[in-house]
Amino acid sequence: MSRYAPTLVRLIGELVRLPGIGPKTAQRLTFHLLKTGREEALALAQAIVELKERIRSCAVCYNISEGEQCPICADPTRDGSVLCVVEEANDLWAIEKTATFKGRYHVLGGSLSPLEGRGPDQLTAKALLQRLEGGEVKEVILATNPNVEGEATAMYLSRLLKPLAVRATRIARGLPMGSDLEYADEVTLSKALEGRRDV
Amino acid sequence: MSRYAPTLVRLIGELVRLPGIGPKTAQRLTFHLLKTGREEALALAQAIVELKERIRSCAVCYNISEGEQCPICADPTRDGSVLCVVEEANDLWAIEKTATFKGRYHVLGGSLSPLEGRGPDQLTAKALLQRLEGGEVKEVILATNPNVEGEATAMYLSRLLKPLAVRATRIARGLPMGSDLEYADEVTLSKALEGRRDV
């Protein structure tokens, strides 16, 4: 590695900081960018620069946005009586892809994680409560991730919502479609049993 | 996907063009860059720009280089009587990492591949022959990849070298260290038998 040109070492170093990119992949990508056309490589660099310059968070729901409001908040056809609370903007897009939810969103900006120093003040929970003051929202769906931090965050939010005249629900945790009971982990299986419904 | 901000779609599109990066990874990397500090993201963009601006190929061996000559060609302690011919600069670095080769290199810039339109003129074979004219080089090690294109390229070069007073050798093809005869493919195993040596 020491014999690489410093410019290469630097790019490899920057790439390794990305999630899921190890030293080998970083090296392969660097050599690819070296071989690739000047225009294509610079287009990538430019796209990164513009990402940081153009993207901000929606003033209403904290979704990523290029304007003051994100496309979903700006869409008058969305149902304002249901609010889906997610941790990050990519969770929002995952739900949007299902094309089954027609309500609005609220992006928390993460989950409660004392270990990583993220408390309630790091989340947009206060803004969520302010949005509920109008009285338009009838249901808040807590769609944080079904892991330790996400569950704790949902629990925390449900307590915040309790005094308000709003229904708080949590997305179902159970066996994923197409999976096998035999290979399911105990926690998922017990959640699936716990969440059973009449057919 | 259509609901993403155009700036995001653009970066995802640029990332997907990289080898080994699918749509999911591109999306994950984009959201990571979105969350990451402005400085870190811009450092990556800048590193890509500098890669394309600073790096050129060594005037002697076509290795990647920041100056007129690469560090290996500029190193007077390297043995000029042995020339190791590789397809790409990353092959060169793979050999350098073994720290067992003290000679010099020649980077072909690829392999012969009629299907991809790469003939002898796309390689630096002519420059290789010119380097041999001085008479200093006594042995040329053909270290192209042990695949169809690499073997064809080695064959082609060995014919070019035949009339010259230089020894042409090919790296050994056989079972990789730590592997198992049982699981070796037939071609590798037959090459290993073919290349057997006295002990």
Short mmCIF file of C-alpha atoms in Angstrom, two decimals:
data_model
loop_
_atom_site.label_atom_id
_atom_site.label_comp_id
_atom_site.label_asym_id
_atom_site.label_seq_id
_atom_site.Cartn_x
_atom_site.Cartn_y
_atom_site.Cartn_z
CA MET A 1 0.00 0.00 0.00
CA SER A 2 2.86 2.35 0.87
CA ARG A 3 4.05 2.31 -2.72
CA TYR A 4 0.76 3.67 -4.08
CA ALA A 5 0.78 7.26 -5.24
CA PRO A 6 -0.42 9.56 -2.40
CA THR A 7 -3.44 10.67 -4.47
CA LEU A 8 -4.57 7.05 -4.68
CA VAL A 9 -3.96 6.41 -1.00
CA ARG A 10 -6.07 9.44 -0.19
CA LEU A 11 -9.07 8.34 -2.30
CA ILE A 12 -8.83 4.79 -0.93
CA GLY A 13 -8.84 6.28 2.56
CA GLU A 14 -11.95 8.36 1.84
CA LEU A 15 -13.79 5.40 0.32
CA VAL A 16 -12.99 3.10 3.25
CA ARG A 17 -14.91 5.49 5.53
CA LEU A 18 -18.14 4.64 3.67
CA PRO A 19 -20.32 1.90 5.18
CA GLY A 20 -19.82 -1.57 3.69
CA ILE A 21 -16.69 -0.55 1.79
CA GLY A 22 -13.57 -2.41 2.92
CA PRO A 23 -9.96 -1.80 1.86
CA LYS A 24 -10.21 -4.26 -1.06
CA THR A 25 -13.38 -2.68 -2.45
CA ALA A 26 -11.98 0.82 -1.95
CA GLN A 27 -8.90 -0.21 -3.91
CA ARG A 28 -10.99 -1.74 -6.69
CA LEU A 29 -13.19 1.36 -6.93
CA THR A 30 -10.14 3.62 -7.02
CA PHE A 31 -8.58 1.66 -9.87
CA HIS A 32 -11.92 1.70 -11.65
CA LEU A 33 -12.14 5.48 -11.34
CA LEU A 34 -8.57 5.68 -12.58
CA LYS A 35 -9.43 3.75 -15.73
CA THR A 36 -12.82 5.30 -16.30
CA GLY A 37 -13.40 8.38 -18.42
CA ARG A 38 -12.60 11.76 -16.89
CA GLU A 39 -16.19 12.93 -17.36
CA GLU A 40 -17.76 9.98 -15.56
CA ALA A 41 -15.45 10.32 -12.56
CA LEU A 42 -15.99 14.06 -12.30
CA ALA A 43 -19.77 13.56 -12.62
CA LEU A 44 -19.62 11.39 -9.50
CA ALA A 45 -17.58 14.00 -7.62
CA GLN A 46 -19.98 16.73 -8.72
CA ALA A 47 -23.03 14.70 -7.66
CA ILE A 48 -21.56 14.36 -4.16
CA VAL A 49 -20.89 18.10 -3.96
CA GLU A 50 -24.44 18.93 -5.09
CA LEU A 51 -25.89 16.46 -2.62
CA LYS A 52 -24.32 18.39 0.23
CA GLU A 53 -25.21 21.76 -1.26
CA ARG A 54 -28.79 21.27 -2.41
CA ILE A 55 -30.34 18.84 0.01
CA ARG A 56 -31.83 20.07 3.28
CA SER A 57 -34.56 18.78 5.55
CA CYS A 58 -38.25 19.53 5.00
CA ALA A 59 -39.47 22.29 7.32
CA VAL A 60 -42.57 20.26 8.19
CA CYS A 61 -41.63 16.58 8.46
CA TYR A 62 -37.79 16.60 8.34
CA ASN A 63 -37.77 14.38 5.26
CA ILE A 64 -34.91 15.18 2.88
CA SER A 65 -35.93 17.89 0.46
CA GLU A 66 -34.59 20.24 -2.17
CA GLY A 67 -37.11 22.95 -1.38
CA GLU A 68 -38.70 24.40 1.76
CA GLN A 69 -41.13 21.46 1.84
CA CYS A 70 -40.63 17.90 0.65
CA PRO A 71 -42.81 16.55 -2.22
CA ILE A 72 -44.98 14.60 0.23
CA CYS A 73 -45.73 17.57 2.49
CA ALA A 74 -46.40 19.69 -0.59
CA ASP A 75 -48.84 17.11 -1.98
CA PRO A 76 -52.42 18.20 -1.08
CA THR A 77 -53.86 14.73 -1.85
CA ARG A 78 -52.09 13.08 1.09
CA ASP A 79 -54.21 12.25 4.12
CA GLY A 80 -53.28 14.60 6.95
CA SER A 81 -55.15 12.61 9.59
CA VAL A 82 -52.55 9.80 9.72
CA LEU A 83 -48.92 10.50 10.58
CA CYS A 84 -46.30 7.80 10.15
CA VAL A 85 -43.25 8.34 12.38
CA VAL A 86 -40.01 6.88 11.04
CA GLU A 87 -36.39 7.08 12.18
CA GLU A 88 -34.74 8.13 8.94
CA ALA A 89 -35.69 9.42 5.49
CA ASN A 90 -34.74 6.09 3.91
CA ASP A 91 -37.32 4.35 6.13
CA LEU A 92 -39.85 6.79 4.70
CA TRP A 93 -38.90 5.84 1.15
CA ALA A 94 -39.11 2.16 2.00
CA ILE A 95 -42.73 2.69 3.09
CA GLU A 96 -43.45 4.87 0.04
CA LYS A 97 -42.31 2.03 -2.21
CA THR A 98 -45.08 -0.19 -0.88
CA ALA A 99 -47.56 2.39 -2.27
CA THR A 100 -50.04 1.42 0.44
CA PHE A 101 -49.70 4.40 2.78
CA LYS A 102 -51.43 7.62 1.77
CA GLY A 103 -50.91 9.62 4.96
CA ARG A 104 -48.10 11.96 5.93
CA TYR A 105 -44.78 11.34 7.66
CA HIS A 106 -42.57 12.58 10.43
CA VAL A 107 -38.84 11.82 10.36
CA LEU A 108 -37.29 11.57 13.83
CA GLY A 109 -33.70 11.79 12.69
CA GLY A 110 -32.68 8.60 14.48
CA SER A 111 -33.59 6.54 17.51
CA LEU A 112 -32.93 6.86 21.22
CA SER A 113 -29.54 5.39 21.92
CA PRO A 114 -27.90 6.33 25.20
CA LEU A 115 -24.79 4.38 24.18
CA GLU A 116 -24.30 6.59 21.13
CA GLY A 117 -25.33 9.69 23.04
CA ARG A 118 -28.66 10.17 21.28
CA GLY A 119 -31.33 11.31 23.75
CA PRO A 120 -34.81 12.76 23.14
CA ASP A 121 -33.31 16.20 22.37
CA GLN A 122 -31.46 14.82 19.35
CA LEU A 123 -34.76 13.67 17.82
CA THR A 124 -37.50 15.81 16.28
CA ALA A 125 -40.03 14.67 18.92
CA LYS A 126 -40.78 18.22 20.01
CA ALA A 127 -41.66 19.20 16.45
CA LEU A 128 -43.88 16.12 16.26
CA LEU A 129 -45.87 17.27 19.30
CA GLN A 130 -46.22 20.73 17.75
CA ARG A 131 -47.63 19.19 14.58
CA LEU A 132 -50.24 17.37 16.66
CA GLU A 133 -51.44 20.63 18.28
CA GLY A 134 -53.54 21.52 15.24
CA GLY A 135 -55.84 18.58 15.99
CA GLU A 136 -55.93 17.40 12.37
CA VAL A 137 -53.94 14.24 13.11
CA LYS A 138 -56.09 11.38 14.46
CA GLU A 139 -53.54 8.55 14.36
CA VAL A 140 -49.78 8.36 14.78
CA ILE A 141 -48.19 5.16 13.45
CA LEU A 142 -44.91 4.46 15.23
CA ALA A 143 -42.81 2.89 12.49
CA THR A 144 -39.40 2.96 14.14
CA ASN A 145 -37.19 -0.06 13.50
CA PRO A 146 -38.06 -3.30 15.33
CA ASN A 147 -34.73 -3.40 17.17
CA VAL A 148 -33.75 -2.41 20.71
CA GLU A 149 -33.30 1.31 19.98
CA GLY A 150 -36.37 1.52 17.74
CA GLU A 151 -38.58 -0.25 20.28
CA ALA A 152 -37.36 2.05 23.05
CA THR A 153 -38.05 5.07 20.85
CA ALA A 154 -41.57 3.84 20.06
CA MET A 155 -42.17 3.25 23.78
CA TYR A 156 -40.91 6.76 24.60
CA LEU A 157 -43.11 8.36 21.93
CA SER A 158 -46.20 6.37 22.95
CA ARG A 159 -45.81 7.79 26.46
CA LEU A 160 -45.50 11.30 25.06
CA LEU A 161 -48.67 10.78 23.03
CA LYS A 162 -50.74 9.21 25.83
CA PRO A 163 -52.13 12.50 27.25
CA LEU A 164 -53.15 13.68 23.77
CA ALA A 165 -56.40 12.91 21.95
CA VAL A 166 -54.60 10.91 19.30
CA ARG A 167 -54.45 7.19 18.60
CA ALA A 168 -50.91 5.77 18.72
CA THR A 169 -50.25 2.51 16.88
CA ARG A 170 -47.15 0.42 16.31
CA ILE A 171 -46.35 -1.47 13.07
CA ALA A 172 -46.76 -5.25 13.41
CA ARG A 173 -43.74 -7.34 14.27
CA GLY A 174 -43.98 -10.97 13.11
CA LEU A 175 -42.67 -13.49 10.62
CA PRO A 176 -41.61 -11.96 7.30
CA MET A 177 -43.58 -13.13 4.26
CA GLY A 178 -42.04 -16.11 2.47
CA SER A 179 -40.09 -17.15 5.56
CA ASP A 180 -40.09 -20.41 7.46
CA LEU A 181 -41.25 -20.96 11.04
CA GLU A 182 -38.44 -23.45 11.47
CA TYR A 183 -35.76 -20.82 10.83
CA ALA A 184 -37.36 -17.87 12.60
CA ASP A 185 -35.55 -16.51 15.65
CA GLU A 186 -37.26 -16.83 19.04
CA VAL A 187 -37.94 -13.12 19.52
CA THR A 188 -39.63 -12.76 16.12
CA LEU A 189 -41.63 -15.93 16.66
CA SER A 190 -42.83 -14.86 20.12
CA LYS A 191 -43.76 -11.43 18.69
CA ALA A 192 -45.68 -13.20 15.91
CA LEU A 193 -47.59 -15.26 18.47
CA GLU A 194 -48.21 -12.25 20.66
CA GLY A 195 -49.52 -10.26 17.70
CA ARG A 196 -51.89 -12.99 16.45
CA ARG A 197 -55.25 -11.85 15.10
CA ASP A 198 -58.62 -13.44 14.38
CA VAL A 199 -59.07 -14.65 10.82
CA MET B 1 -37.46 5.81 -6.50
CA SER B 2 -39.32 8.45 -8.50
CA ARG B 3 -40.15 10.33 -5.31
CA TYR B 4 -36.50 10.88 -4.41
CA ALA B 5 -35.15 14.36 -4.85
CA PRO B 6 -33.42 14.68 -8.29
CA THR B 7 -30.07 15.38 -6.63
CA LEU B 8 -30.29 12.05 -4.82
CA VAL B 9 -31.38 10.18 -7.92
CA ARG B 10 -28.40 11.61 -9.75
CA LEU B 11 -25.84 10.53 -7.14
CA ILE B 12 -27.43 7.06 -6.91
CA GLY B 13 -27.18 6.83 -10.71
CA GLU B 14 -23.50 7.76 -10.65
CA LEU B 15 -22.72 5.28 -7.88
CA VAL B 16 -24.52 2.41 -9.63
CA ARG B 17 -22.07 2.75 -12.52
CA LEU B 18 -19.22 1.67 -10.23
CA PRO B 19 -18.28 -2.02 -10.25
CA GLY B 20 -19.87 -4.11 -7.52
CA ILE B 21 -22.27 -1.34 -6.47
CA GLY B 22 -25.93 -2.26 -6.98
CA PRO B 23 -28.97 -0.01 -6.56
CA LYS B 24 -29.36 -0.93 -2.86
CA THR B 25 -25.74 -0.17 -2.02
CA ALA B 26 -25.85 3.04 -4.06
CA GLN B 27 -28.91 4.11 -2.10
CA ARG B 28 -27.28 3.24 1.21
CA LEU B 29 -24.11 5.14 0.33
CA THR B 30 -26.13 8.16 -0.79
CA PHE B 31 -28.06 8.28 2.48
CA HIS B 32 -24.78 7.85 4.34
CA LEU B 33 -23.25 10.80 2.49
CA LEU B 34 -26.40 12.76 3.24
CA LYS B 35 -26.03 12.16 6.97
CA THR B 36 -22.28 12.50 7.11
CA GLY B 37 -20.48 15.75 7.76
CA ARG B 38 -20.14 18.21 4.90
CA GLU B 39 -16.35 18.10 5.13
CA GLU B 40 -16.08 14.32 4.87
CA ALA B 41 -18.35 14.16 1.82
CA LEU B 42 -16.53 17.00 0.07
CA ALA B 43 -13.17 15.37 0.87
CA LEU B 44 -14.34 12.30 -1.04
CA ALA B 45 -15.45 14.41 -4.01
CA GLN B 46 -12.15 16.31 -3.96
CA ALA B 47 -10.14 13.06 -3.81
CA ILE B 48 -11.90 11.84 -6.97
CA VAL B 49 -11.22 15.12 -8.78
CA GLU B 50 -7.54 15.02 -7.82
CA LEU B 51 -7.24 11.40 -8.87
CA LYS B 52 -8.25 12.38 -12.39
CA GLU B 53 -6.09 15.48 -12.42
CA ARG B 54 -2.86 14.29 -10.86
CA ILE B 55 -2.46 10.69 -11.91
CA ARG B 56 -0.91 9.81 -15.25
CA SER B 57 0.98 6.79 -16.52
CA CYS B 58 4.71 6.34 -16.04
CA ALA B 59 6.66 7.23 -19.18
CA VAL B 60 8.75 4.07 -18.85
CA CYS B 61 6.54 1.22 -17.62
CA TYR B 62 2.98 2.65 -17.84
CA ASN B 63 2.42 2.10 -14.14
CA ILE B 64 0.24 4.79 -12.56
CA SER B 65 2.35 7.69 -11.44
CA GLU B 66 2.16 11.24 -10.16
CA GLY B 67 5.39 12.29 -11.81
CA GLU B 68 7.12 11.60 -15.12
CA GLN B 69 8.34 8.26 -13.75
CA CYS B 70 6.69 5.96 -11.20
CA PRO B 71 8.48 5.27 -7.86
CA ILE B 72 9.61 1.84 -9.08
CA CYS B 73 11.18 3.09 -12.31
CA ALA B 74 12.81 5.91 -10.37
CA ASP B 75 14.27 3.48 -7.84
CA PRO B 76 17.92 2.75 -8.80
CA THR B 77 18.09 -0.33 -6.54
CA ARG B 78 15.60 -2.31 -8.63
CA ASP B 79 17.06 -5.06 -10.83
CA GLY B 80 16.80 -3.94 -14.46
CA SER B 81 17.61 -7.39 -15.86
CA VAL B 82 14.18 -8.84 -15.02
CA LEU B 83 10.98 -7.35 -16.38
CA CYS B 84 7.61 -8.49 -15.07
CA VAL B 85 4.80 -7.90 -17.57
CA VAL B 86 1.35 -7.41 -16.02
CA GLU B 87 -2.03 -6.43 -17.42
CA GLU B 88 -2.93 -3.59 -15.08
CA ALA B 89 -1.31 -1.40 -12.44
CA ASN B 90 -3.25 -3.18 -9.68
CA ASP B 91 -1.65 -6.48 -10.73
CA LEU B 92 1.70 -4.77 -10.26
CA TRP B 93 0.75 -3.71 -6.73
CA ALA B 94 -0.43 -7.23 -5.95
CA ILE B 95 3.04 -8.51 -6.83
CA GLU B 96 4.73 -5.65 -4.95
CA LYS B 97 2.83 -6.67 -1.81
CA THR B 98 4.54 -10.08 -1.86
CA ALA B 99 7.87 -8.22 -1.47
CA THR B 100 9.63 -11.04 -3.32
CA PHE B 101 10.17 -9.42 -6.71
CA LYS B 102 13.02 -6.94 -7.02
CA GLY B 103 12.98 -6.42 -10.79
CA ARG B 104 11.11 -3.87 -12.87
CA TYR B 105 7.66 -3.93 -14.45
CA HIS B 106 5.83 -3.28 -17.66
CA VAL B 107 2.10 -2.57 -17.58
CA LEU B 108 0.29 -3.69 -20.73
CA GLY B 109 -2.88 -1.75 -20.09
CA GLY B 110 -5.11 -4.81 -20.46
CA SER B 111 -5.23 -8.12 -22.26
CA LEU B 112 -6.03 -9.18 -25.81
CA SER B 113 -9.78 -9.47 -26.09
CA PRO B 114 -11.22 -9.49 -29.61
CA LEU B 115 -14.74 -9.57 -28.13
CA GLU B 116 -14.14 -6.28 -26.34
CA GLY B 117 -12.24 -4.84 -29.30
CA ARG B 118 -8.82 -4.92 -27.61
CA GLY B 119 -6.15 -5.95 -30.10
CA PRO B 120 -2.33 -5.71 -29.86
CA ASP B 121 -2.44 -2.00 -30.74
CA GLN B 122 -4.41 -1.20 -27.58
CA LEU B 123 -1.64 -2.71 -25.45
CA THR B 124 1.79 -1.25 -24.72
CA ALA B 125 3.51 -4.23 -26.39
CA LYS B 126 5.41 -1.99 -28.82
CA ALA B 127 6.85 0.02 -25.95
CA LEU B 128 7.83 -3.26 -24.29
CA LEU B 129 9.85 -4.29 -27.36
CA GLN B 130 11.52 -0.87 -27.39
CA ARG B 131 12.55 -1.30 -23.75
CA LEU B 132 14.18 -4.63 -24.65
CA GLU B 133 16.32 -3.03 -27.37
CA GLY B 134 18.85 -1.74 -24.84
CA GLY B 135 19.88 -5.34 -24.08
CA GLU B 136 19.83 -4.83 -20.33
CA VAL B 137 16.79 -7.07 -19.83
CA LYS B 138 17.67 -10.77 -19.65
CA GLU B 139 14.30 -12.19 -18.59
CA VAL B 140 10.68 -11.20 -19.21
CA ILE B 141 8.19 -12.75 -16.79
CA LEU B 142 4.75 -12.93 -18.38
CA ALA B 143 2.44 -12.32 -15.41
CA THR B 144 -0.85 -11.76 -17.22
CA ASN B 145 -3.92 -13.23 -15.56
CA PRO B 146 -4.40 -17.01 -15.77
CA ASN B 147 -7.70 -16.67 -17.68
CA VAL B 148 -8.53 -17.00 -21.39
CA GLU B 149 -7.57 -13.43 -22.34
CA GLY B 150 -4.48 -13.38 -20.13
CA GLU B 151 -3.22 -16.72 -21.49
CA ALA B 152 -3.78 -15.54 -25.07
CA THR B 153 -1.89 -12.34 -24.29
CA ALA B 154 1.01 -14.27 -22.75
CA MET B 155 1.08 -16.56 -25.81
CA TYR B 156 1.09 -13.54 -28.13
CA LEU B 157 3.91 -11.85 -26.22
CA SER B 158 5.99 -15.03 -26.03
CA ARG B 159 5.86 -15.19 -29.85
CA LEU B 160 6.94 -11.55 -30.10
CA LEU B 161 9.85 -12.27 -27.76
CA LYS B 162 11.01 -15.48 -29.46
CA PRO B 163 13.35 -13.83 -32.01
CA LEU B 164 14.99 -11.73 -29.28
CA ALA B 165 17.88 -12.75 -27.05
CA VAL B 166 15.71 -12.66 -23.94
CA ARG B 167 14.32 -15.43 -21.76
CA ALA B 168 10.52 -15.42 -21.59
CA THR B 169 8.88 -17.13 -18.60
CA ARG B 170 5.31 -17.53 -17.46
CA ILE B 171 4.15 -17.46 -13.81
CA ALA B 172 3.16 -20.88 -12.49
CA ARG B 173 -0.47 -21.94 -12.65
CA GLY B 174 -1.45 -24.53 -10.04
CA LEU B 175 -3.36 -25.12 -6.84
CA PRO B 176 -3.52 -22.09 -4.57
CA MET B 177 -1.84 -22.47 -1.17
CA GLY B 178 -4.17 -23.67 1.56
CA SER B 179 -6.63 -25.14 -0.92
CA ASP B 180 -7.92 -28.66 -1.23
CA LEU B 181 -7.34 -31.05 -4.17
CA GLU B 182 -10.88 -32.31 -3.72
CA TYR B 183 -12.40 -28.92 -4.48
CA ALA B 184 -10.02 -27.74 -7.19
CA ASP B 185 -11.50 -27.27 -10.67
CA GLU B 186 -10.28 -29.58 -13.45
CA VAL B 187 -8.36 -26.93 -15.40
CA THR B 188 -6.39 -25.79 -12.36
CA LEU B 189 -5.68 -29.36 -11.32
CA SER B 190 -4.48 -30.35 -14.80
CA LYS B 191 -2.28 -27.24 -14.89
CA ALA B 192 -0.89 -28.18 -11.48
CA LEU B 193 -0.03 -31.68 -12.75
CA GLU B 194 1.43 -30.30 -15.96
CA GLY B 195 3.61 -27.86 -14.02
CA ARG B 196 4.94 -30.42 -11.53
CA ARG B 197 8.59 -30.10 -10.53
CA ASP B 198 11.21 -32.32 -8.94
CA VAL B 199 11.52 -32.03 -5.20
#
